[in-house]
Coordinates of C-alpha atoms and ligand atoms in Angstrom, one line a residue:
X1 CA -22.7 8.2 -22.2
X2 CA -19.6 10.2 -22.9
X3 CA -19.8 14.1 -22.5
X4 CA -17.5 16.8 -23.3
X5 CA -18.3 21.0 -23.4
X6 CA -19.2 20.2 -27.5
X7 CA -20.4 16.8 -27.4
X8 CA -22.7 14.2 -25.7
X9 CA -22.0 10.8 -27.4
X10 CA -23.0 6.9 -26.9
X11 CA -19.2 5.8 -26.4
X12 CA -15.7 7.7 -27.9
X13 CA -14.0 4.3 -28.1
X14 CA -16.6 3.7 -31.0
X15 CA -14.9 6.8 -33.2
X16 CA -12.0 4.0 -35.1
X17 CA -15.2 2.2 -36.6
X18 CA -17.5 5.2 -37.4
X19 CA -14.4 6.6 -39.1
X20 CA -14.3 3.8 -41.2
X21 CA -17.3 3.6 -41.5
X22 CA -17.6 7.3 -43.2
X23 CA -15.0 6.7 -45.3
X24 CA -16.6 3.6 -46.5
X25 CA -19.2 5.9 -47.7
X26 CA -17.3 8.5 -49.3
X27 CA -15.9 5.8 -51.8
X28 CA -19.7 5.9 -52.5
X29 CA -20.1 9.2 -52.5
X30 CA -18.1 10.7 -55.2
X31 CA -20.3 13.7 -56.3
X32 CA -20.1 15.3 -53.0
X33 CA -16.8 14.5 -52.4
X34 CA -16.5 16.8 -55.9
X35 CA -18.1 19.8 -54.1
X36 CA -16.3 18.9 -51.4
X37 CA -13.0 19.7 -53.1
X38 CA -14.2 22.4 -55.0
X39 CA -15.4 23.6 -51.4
X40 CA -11.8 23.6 -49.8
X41 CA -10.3 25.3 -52.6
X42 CA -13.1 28.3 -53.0
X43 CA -14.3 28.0 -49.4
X44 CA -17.8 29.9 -50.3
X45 CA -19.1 29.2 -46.5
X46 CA -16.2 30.8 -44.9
X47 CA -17.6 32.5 -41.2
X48 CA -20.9 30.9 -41.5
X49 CA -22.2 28.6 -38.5
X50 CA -24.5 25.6 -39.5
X51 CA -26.7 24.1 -37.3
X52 CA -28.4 20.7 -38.5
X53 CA -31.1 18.1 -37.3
X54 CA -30.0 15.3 -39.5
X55 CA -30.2 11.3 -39.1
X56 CA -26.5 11.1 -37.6
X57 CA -25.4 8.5 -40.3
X58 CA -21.9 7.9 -41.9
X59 CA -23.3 9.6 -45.8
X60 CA -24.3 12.6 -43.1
X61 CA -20.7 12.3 -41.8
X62 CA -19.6 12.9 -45.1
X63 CA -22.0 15.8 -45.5
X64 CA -20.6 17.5 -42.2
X65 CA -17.2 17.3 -43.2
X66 CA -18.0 18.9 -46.9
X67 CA -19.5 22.0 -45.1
X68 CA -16.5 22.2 -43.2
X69 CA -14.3 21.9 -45.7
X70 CA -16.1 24.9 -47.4
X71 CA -15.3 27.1 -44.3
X72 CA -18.2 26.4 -42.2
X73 CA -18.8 25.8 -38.8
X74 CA -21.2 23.1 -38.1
X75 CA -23.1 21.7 -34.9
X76 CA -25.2 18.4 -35.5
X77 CA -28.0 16.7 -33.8
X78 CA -30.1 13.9 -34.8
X79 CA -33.8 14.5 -36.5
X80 CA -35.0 11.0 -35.3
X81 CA -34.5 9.4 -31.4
X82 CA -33.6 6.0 -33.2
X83 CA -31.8 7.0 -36.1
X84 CA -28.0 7.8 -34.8
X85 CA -25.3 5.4 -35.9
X86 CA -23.1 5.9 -32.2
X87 CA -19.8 4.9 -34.1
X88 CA -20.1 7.3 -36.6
X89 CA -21.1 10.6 -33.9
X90 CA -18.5 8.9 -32.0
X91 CA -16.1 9.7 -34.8
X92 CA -17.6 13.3 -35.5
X93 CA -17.1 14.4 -31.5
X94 CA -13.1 13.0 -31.9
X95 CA -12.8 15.4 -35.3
X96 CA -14.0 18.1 -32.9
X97 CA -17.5 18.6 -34.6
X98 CA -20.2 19.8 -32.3
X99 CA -21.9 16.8 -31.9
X100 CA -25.4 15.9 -29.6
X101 CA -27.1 12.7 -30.3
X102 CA -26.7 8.7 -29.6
X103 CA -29.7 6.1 -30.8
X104 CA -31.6 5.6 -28.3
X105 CA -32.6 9.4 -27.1
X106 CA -35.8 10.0 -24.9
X107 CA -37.3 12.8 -25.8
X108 CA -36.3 14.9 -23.3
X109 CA -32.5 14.3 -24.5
X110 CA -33.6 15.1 -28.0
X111 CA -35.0 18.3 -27.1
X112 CA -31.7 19.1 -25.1
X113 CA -29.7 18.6 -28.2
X114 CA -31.8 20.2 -30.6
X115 CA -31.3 23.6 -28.1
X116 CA -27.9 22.6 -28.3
X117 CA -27.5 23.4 -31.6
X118 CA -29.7 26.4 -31.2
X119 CA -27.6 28.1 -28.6
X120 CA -24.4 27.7 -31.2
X121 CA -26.5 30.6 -33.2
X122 CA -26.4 29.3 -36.6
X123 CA -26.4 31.3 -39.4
X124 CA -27.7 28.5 -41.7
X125 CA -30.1 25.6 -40.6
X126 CA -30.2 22.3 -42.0
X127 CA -33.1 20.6 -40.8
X128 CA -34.7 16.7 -42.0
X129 CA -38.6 17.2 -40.5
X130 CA -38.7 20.8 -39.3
X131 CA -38.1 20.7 -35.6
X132 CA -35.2 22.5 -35.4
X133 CA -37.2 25.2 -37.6
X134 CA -40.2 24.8 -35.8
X135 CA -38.0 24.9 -32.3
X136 CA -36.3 28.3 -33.3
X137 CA -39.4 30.0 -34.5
X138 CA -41.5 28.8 -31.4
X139 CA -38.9 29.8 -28.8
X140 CA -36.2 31.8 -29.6
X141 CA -37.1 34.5 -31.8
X142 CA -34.7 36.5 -30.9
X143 CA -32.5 34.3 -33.5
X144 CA -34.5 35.1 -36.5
X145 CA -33.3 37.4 -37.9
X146 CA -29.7 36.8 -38.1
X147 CA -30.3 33.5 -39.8
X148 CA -29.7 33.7 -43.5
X149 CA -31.8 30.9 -44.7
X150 CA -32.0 27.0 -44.4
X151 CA -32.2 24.0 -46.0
X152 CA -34.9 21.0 -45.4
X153 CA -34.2 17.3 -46.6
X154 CA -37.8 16.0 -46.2
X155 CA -41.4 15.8 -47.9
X156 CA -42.9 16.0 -44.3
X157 CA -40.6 18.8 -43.5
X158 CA -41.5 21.0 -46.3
X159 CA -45.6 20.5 -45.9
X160 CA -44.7 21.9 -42.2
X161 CA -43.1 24.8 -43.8
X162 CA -45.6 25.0 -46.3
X163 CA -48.0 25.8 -43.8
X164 CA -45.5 28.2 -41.8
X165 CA -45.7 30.1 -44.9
X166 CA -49.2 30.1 -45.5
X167 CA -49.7 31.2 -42.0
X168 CA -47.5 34.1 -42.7
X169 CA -45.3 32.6 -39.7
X170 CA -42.1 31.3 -41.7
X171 CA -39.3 34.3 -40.8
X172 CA -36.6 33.0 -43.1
X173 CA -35.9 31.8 -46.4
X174 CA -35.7 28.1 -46.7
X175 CA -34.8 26.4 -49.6
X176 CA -36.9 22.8 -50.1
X177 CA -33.8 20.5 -51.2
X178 CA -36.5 17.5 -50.6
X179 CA -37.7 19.3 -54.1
X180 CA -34.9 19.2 -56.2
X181 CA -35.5 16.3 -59.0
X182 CA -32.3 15.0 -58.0
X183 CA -33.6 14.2 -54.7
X184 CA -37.0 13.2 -54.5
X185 CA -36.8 10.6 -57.6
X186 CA -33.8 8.9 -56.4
X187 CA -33.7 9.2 -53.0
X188 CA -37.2 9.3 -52.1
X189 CA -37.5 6.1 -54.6
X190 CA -34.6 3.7 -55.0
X191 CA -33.4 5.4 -51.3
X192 CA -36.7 4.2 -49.6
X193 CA -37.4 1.7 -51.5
X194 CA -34.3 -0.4 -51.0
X195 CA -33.8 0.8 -46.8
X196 CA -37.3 0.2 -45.8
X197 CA -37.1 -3.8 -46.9
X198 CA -33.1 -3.8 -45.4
X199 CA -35.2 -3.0 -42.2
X200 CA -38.4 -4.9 -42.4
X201 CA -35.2 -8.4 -43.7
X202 CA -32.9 -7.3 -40.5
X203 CA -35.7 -6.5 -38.1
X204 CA -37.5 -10.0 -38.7
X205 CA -35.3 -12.1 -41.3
X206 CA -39.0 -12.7 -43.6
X207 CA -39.0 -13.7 -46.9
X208 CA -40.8 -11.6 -48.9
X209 CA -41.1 -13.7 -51.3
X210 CA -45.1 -15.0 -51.8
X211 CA -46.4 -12.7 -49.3
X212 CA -48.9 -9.9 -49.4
X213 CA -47.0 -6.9 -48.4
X214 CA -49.9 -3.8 -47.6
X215 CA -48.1 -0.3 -48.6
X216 CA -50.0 2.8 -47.6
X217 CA -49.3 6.0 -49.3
X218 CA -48.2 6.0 -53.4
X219 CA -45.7 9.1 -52.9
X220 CA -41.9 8.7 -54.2
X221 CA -41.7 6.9 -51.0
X222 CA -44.3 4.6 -51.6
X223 CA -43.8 3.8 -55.4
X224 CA -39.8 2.9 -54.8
X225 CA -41.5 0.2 -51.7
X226 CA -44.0 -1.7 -53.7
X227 CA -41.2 -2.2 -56.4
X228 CA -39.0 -3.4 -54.4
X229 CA -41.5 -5.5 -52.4
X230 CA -42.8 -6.7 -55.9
X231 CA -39.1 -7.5 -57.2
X232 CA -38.9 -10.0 -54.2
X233 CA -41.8 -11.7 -55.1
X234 CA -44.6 -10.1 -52.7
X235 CA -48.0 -9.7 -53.9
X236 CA -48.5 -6.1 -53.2
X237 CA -51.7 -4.3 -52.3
X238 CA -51.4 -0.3 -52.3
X239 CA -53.9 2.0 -49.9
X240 CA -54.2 5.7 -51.1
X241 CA -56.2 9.0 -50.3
X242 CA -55.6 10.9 -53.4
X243 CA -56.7 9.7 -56.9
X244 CA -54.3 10.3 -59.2
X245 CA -51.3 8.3 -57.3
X246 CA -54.2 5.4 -56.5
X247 CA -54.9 5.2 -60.7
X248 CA -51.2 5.1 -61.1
X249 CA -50.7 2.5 -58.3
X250 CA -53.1 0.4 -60.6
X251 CA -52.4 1.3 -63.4
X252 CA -48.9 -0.2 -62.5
X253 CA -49.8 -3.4 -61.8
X254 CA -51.4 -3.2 -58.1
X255 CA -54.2 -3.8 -56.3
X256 CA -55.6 -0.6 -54.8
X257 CA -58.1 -0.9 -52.0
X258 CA -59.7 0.7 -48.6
X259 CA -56.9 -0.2 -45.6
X260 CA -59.9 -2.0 -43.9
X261 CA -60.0 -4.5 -47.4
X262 CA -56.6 -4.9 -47.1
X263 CA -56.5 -5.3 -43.5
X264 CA -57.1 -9.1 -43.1
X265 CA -55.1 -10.0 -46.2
X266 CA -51.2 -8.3 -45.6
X267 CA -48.8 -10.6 -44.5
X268 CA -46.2 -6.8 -43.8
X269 CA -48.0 -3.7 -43.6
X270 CA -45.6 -0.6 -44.6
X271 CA -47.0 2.9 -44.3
X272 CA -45.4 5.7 -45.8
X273 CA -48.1 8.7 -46.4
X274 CA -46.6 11.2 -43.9
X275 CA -50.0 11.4 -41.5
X276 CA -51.5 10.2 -38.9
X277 CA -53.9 7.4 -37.7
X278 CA -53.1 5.4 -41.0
X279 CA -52.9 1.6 -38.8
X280 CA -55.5 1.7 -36.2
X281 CA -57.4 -0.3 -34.0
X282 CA -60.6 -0.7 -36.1
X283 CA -57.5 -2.4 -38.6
X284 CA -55.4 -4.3 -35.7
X285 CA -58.5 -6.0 -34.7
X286 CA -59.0 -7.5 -38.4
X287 CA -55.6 -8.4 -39.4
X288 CA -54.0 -12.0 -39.7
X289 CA -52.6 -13.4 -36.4
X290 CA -48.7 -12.6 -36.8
X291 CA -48.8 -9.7 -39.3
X292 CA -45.9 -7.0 -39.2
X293 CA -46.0 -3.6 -39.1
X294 CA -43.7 -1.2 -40.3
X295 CA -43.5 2.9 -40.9
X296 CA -41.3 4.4 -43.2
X297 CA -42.8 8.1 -43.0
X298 CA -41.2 10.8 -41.0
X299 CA -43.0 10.6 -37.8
X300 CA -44.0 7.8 -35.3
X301 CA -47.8 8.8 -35.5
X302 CA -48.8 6.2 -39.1
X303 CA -49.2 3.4 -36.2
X304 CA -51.2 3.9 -33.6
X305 CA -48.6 2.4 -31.0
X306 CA -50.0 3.8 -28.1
X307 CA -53.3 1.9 -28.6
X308 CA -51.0 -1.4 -29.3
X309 CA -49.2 -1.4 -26.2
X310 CA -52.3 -0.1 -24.0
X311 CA -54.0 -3.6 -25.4
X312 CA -51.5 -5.7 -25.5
X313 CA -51.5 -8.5 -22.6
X314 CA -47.9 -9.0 -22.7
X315 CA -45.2 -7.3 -25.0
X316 CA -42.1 -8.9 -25.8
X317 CA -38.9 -7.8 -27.5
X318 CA -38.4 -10.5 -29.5
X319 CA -35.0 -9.3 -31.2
X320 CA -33.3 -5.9 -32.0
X321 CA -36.2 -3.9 -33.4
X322 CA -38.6 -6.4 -33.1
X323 CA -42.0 -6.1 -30.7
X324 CA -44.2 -8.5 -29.8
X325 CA -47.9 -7.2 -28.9
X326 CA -50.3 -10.1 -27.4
X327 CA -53.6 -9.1 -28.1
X328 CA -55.5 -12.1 -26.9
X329 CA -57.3 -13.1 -30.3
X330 CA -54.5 -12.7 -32.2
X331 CA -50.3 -11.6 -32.5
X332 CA -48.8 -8.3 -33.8
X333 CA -45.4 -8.0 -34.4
X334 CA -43.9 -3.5 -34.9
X335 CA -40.8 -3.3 -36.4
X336 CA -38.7 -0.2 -34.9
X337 CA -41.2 0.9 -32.8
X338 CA -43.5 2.6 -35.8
X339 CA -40.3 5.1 -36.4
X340 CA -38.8 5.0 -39.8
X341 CA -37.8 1.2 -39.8
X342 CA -35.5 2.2 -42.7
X343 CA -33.1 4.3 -40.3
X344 CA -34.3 2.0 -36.9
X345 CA -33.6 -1.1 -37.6
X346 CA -31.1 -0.9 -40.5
X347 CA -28.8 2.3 -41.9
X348 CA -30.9 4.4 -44.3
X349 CA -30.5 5.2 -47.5
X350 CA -27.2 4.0 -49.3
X351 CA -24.6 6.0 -49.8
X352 CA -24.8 6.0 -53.9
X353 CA -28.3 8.3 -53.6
X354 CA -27.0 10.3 -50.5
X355 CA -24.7 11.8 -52.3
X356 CA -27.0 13.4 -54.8
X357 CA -29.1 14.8 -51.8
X358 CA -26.2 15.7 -50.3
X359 CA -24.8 17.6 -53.1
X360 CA -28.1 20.0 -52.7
X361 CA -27.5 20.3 -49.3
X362 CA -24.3 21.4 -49.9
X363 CA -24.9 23.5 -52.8
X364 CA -28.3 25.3 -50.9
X365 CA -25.8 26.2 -48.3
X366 CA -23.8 28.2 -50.9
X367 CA -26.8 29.7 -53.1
X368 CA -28.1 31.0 -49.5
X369 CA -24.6 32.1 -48.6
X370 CA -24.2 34.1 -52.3
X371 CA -28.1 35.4 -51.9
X372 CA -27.8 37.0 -48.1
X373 CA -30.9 39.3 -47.5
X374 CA -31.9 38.7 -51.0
X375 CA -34.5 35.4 -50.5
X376 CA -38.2 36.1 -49.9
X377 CA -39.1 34.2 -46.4
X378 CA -40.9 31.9 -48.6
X379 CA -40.3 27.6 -49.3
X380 CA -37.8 27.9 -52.4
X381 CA -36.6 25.9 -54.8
X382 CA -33.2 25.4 -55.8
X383 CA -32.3 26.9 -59.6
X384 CA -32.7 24.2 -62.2
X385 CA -29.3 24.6 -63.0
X386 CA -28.3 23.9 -59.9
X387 CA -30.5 21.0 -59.9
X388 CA -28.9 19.7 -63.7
X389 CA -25.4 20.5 -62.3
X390 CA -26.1 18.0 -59.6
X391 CA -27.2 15.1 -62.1
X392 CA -23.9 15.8 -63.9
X393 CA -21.9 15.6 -61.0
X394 CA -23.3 12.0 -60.4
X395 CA -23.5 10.9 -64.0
X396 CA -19.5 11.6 -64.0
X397 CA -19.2 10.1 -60.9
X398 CA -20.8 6.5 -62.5
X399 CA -19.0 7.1 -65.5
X400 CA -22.5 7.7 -67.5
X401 CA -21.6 9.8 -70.7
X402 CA -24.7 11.8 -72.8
X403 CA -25.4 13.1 -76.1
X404 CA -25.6 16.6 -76.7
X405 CA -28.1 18.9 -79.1
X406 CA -27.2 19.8 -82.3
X407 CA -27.5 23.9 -83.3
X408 CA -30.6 22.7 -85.0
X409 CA -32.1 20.3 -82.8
X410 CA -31.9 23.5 -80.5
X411 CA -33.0 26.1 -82.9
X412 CA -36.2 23.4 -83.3
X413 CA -36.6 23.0 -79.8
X414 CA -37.1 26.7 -79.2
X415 CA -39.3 27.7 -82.5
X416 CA -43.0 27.2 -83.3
X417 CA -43.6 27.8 -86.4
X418 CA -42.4 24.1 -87.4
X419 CA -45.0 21.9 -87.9
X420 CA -46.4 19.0 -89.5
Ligands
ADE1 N1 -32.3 9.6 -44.6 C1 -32.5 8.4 -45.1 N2 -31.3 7.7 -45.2 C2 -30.4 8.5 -44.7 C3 -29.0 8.4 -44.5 N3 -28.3 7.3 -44.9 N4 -28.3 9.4 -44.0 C4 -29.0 10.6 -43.7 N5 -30.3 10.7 -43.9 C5 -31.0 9.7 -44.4

């Protein structure tokens, strides 16, 4: 490990290639890079500290370096003990970022980090699942009240913070960026869809194609896997608790089942519903001999792990990211050790639909920045117009050009006494 008074890194001499690696991604990137240089001209987060618990990625990299560019002051850890690219914090400690996090953390190092960023005093959080919320509001309430507001990327994250509020317990404002249209139906979706199966392919090298790939949950998350799963030729079975998203699931061309009915048939299990207890024993001890499992929700609790390597004869690591349990009667394989196998075992979510949750990032900052001591210590959502701007910034980005209304198709839209 390499350690300096602002950073605690896998290995400096990996900076060259995270650079190059976050440059790679601004090419990708060009919405935010947009803000970005609307940021260094207007600098609207001049003397504001931001503290973030974010997958250290190279798209994140970009992100850190747009807040700075608006005037901010930024400290980063990671929001996930497997999900650090070293090259690129490697490269953020050399810029002189604050930086605490290299794959690999135990939990005790991630805890350290997260305090880290906590004794900076930010003004703003950023957080991707709550714990550096949860952390602050547990343990150091003397911060509280100078922090302005915060921003959370996830689904899991705001249902936390959802309950803080309902409990009467949330003491800032946060604004739920995971909410904004232009992150949840593209990042959520295509994001998820297309870095869970990078993960499952570079974790095991399967082909999808003629197996039956078991995906738990119908969220965003969930919808954007079974595409993609379908689109490589998988026969795909969908589990759900909720009814509407399980009609839809079938409704789209799925089977939708119990997870004990689909437990002997799935080839790849994938969950993605956000709680708990989702793969247990009562479904390990049904399943095919040599079935994979995979998470791609927030937290490592979908799969029970524990009970997998408590029973297991003999566990193996078979490759990078790949575990093999010995059960006796038959042979599990767990693909990034139940944690998101999208960030794990491969690098997330592309850079094309970071951007666009990265432009509300970056523009939450600056709404909480212009609205000091004016947000309710409620979960908020980002203006609509905030949200549209965003869309616009991509579409112009892709080179996507729109029509416009007419004065009449306007005047139309907004009467009612038009009728049949
Ligand atoms: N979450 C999912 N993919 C990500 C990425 N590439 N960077 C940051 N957070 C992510």
């Amino acid at each position: 490990m390499d350690s300096g008074a602002n950073y605690e890194v896998k290995d400096l001499k990996l900076a060259e290639q995270g650079l190059l690696n976050i440059t790679w991604a601004e090419r990708h990137m060009k919405a935010l890079m947009q803000v970005k240089t609307r940021f260094s001209k207007e600098k609207p987060l001049e003397g504001l500290r931001i503290g973030m618990a974010l997958h250290v990625t190279k798209e994140t990299g970009v992100l850190v370096q747009t807040l700075m560019a608006g005037g901010a002051e930024v400290a980063i850890t990671g929001c996930n003990p497997l999900s650090t690219q070293d090259d690129v914090a490697a490269a953020l400690a050399k810029q002189g970022v604050r930086v605490w996090a290299y794959k690999g953390e135990t939990n005790e190092d991630y805890y350290r980090y997260l305090n880290n960023v906590i004794a900076f005093r930010p003004d703003i959080t950023i957080d991707d699942g709550c714990d550096l919320v949860t952390e602050i509001h547990t343990k150091h309430e003397d911060l509280l009240s100078r922090i302005i507001g915060g921003c959370e990327e996830t689904t899991t994250g705001i249902l936390r913070l959802k309950a803080m509020e309902k409990d009467n317990a949330l003491k800032y404002p946060i604004i739920a960026v995971n909410d904004n249209q232009t992150k949840h139906l593209f990042d959520n979706y295509y994001g998820t869809g297309q870095s869970t199966l990078d993960g499952i392919i570079r974790a095991t090298n399967i082909l999808f194609s003629g197996k039956t790939v078991v995906v738990a949950g119908y969220g965003d998350c969930g919808k954007g896997v079974a595409l993609r799963a379908k689109g490589m030729g998988a026969e795909v079975i969908v589990t759900e608790v909720e009814p509407v998203p399980a009609l839809r699931a079938k409704t789209d061309g799925y089977r939708v089942m119990p997870m004990k009915e689909a437990a002997p048939l799935g080839d790849i299990f994938i969950t993605v519903t956000g709680d708990r207890d989702v793969l247990t024993e009562e479904h390990f001890k049904l399943m095919k001999d040599g079935a994979i499992l995979s998470n791609s929700g927030h937290f490592d609790v979908e799969i029970d792990v524990k009970y997998l390597r408590s029973a297991s004869r003999k566990t193996v690591l078979v490759r990078p990211g790949l575990e093999e349990f010995d059960l006796g009667d038959r042979t599990l394989y767990l693909c990034g050790e139940g944690r998101l196998v999208n960030l794990a075992c491969a690098e997330g979510h592309p850079s094309e639909v970071m951007s666009t949750s990265f432009c509300g990032q970056s523009l939450a900052c600056e709404y909480i920045a212009k609205n000091r001591g004016k947000l309710s210590h409620k979960v908020l959502l980002l203006p609509e117009e905030l949200d549209k701007q965003i869309a616009r910034l991509q579409l112009d980005a892709i080179g996507v050009k729109m029509d416009e209304l007419t004065e009449e198709q306007k005047a139309y839209l907004a009467s009612w006494k038009e009728g049949t």
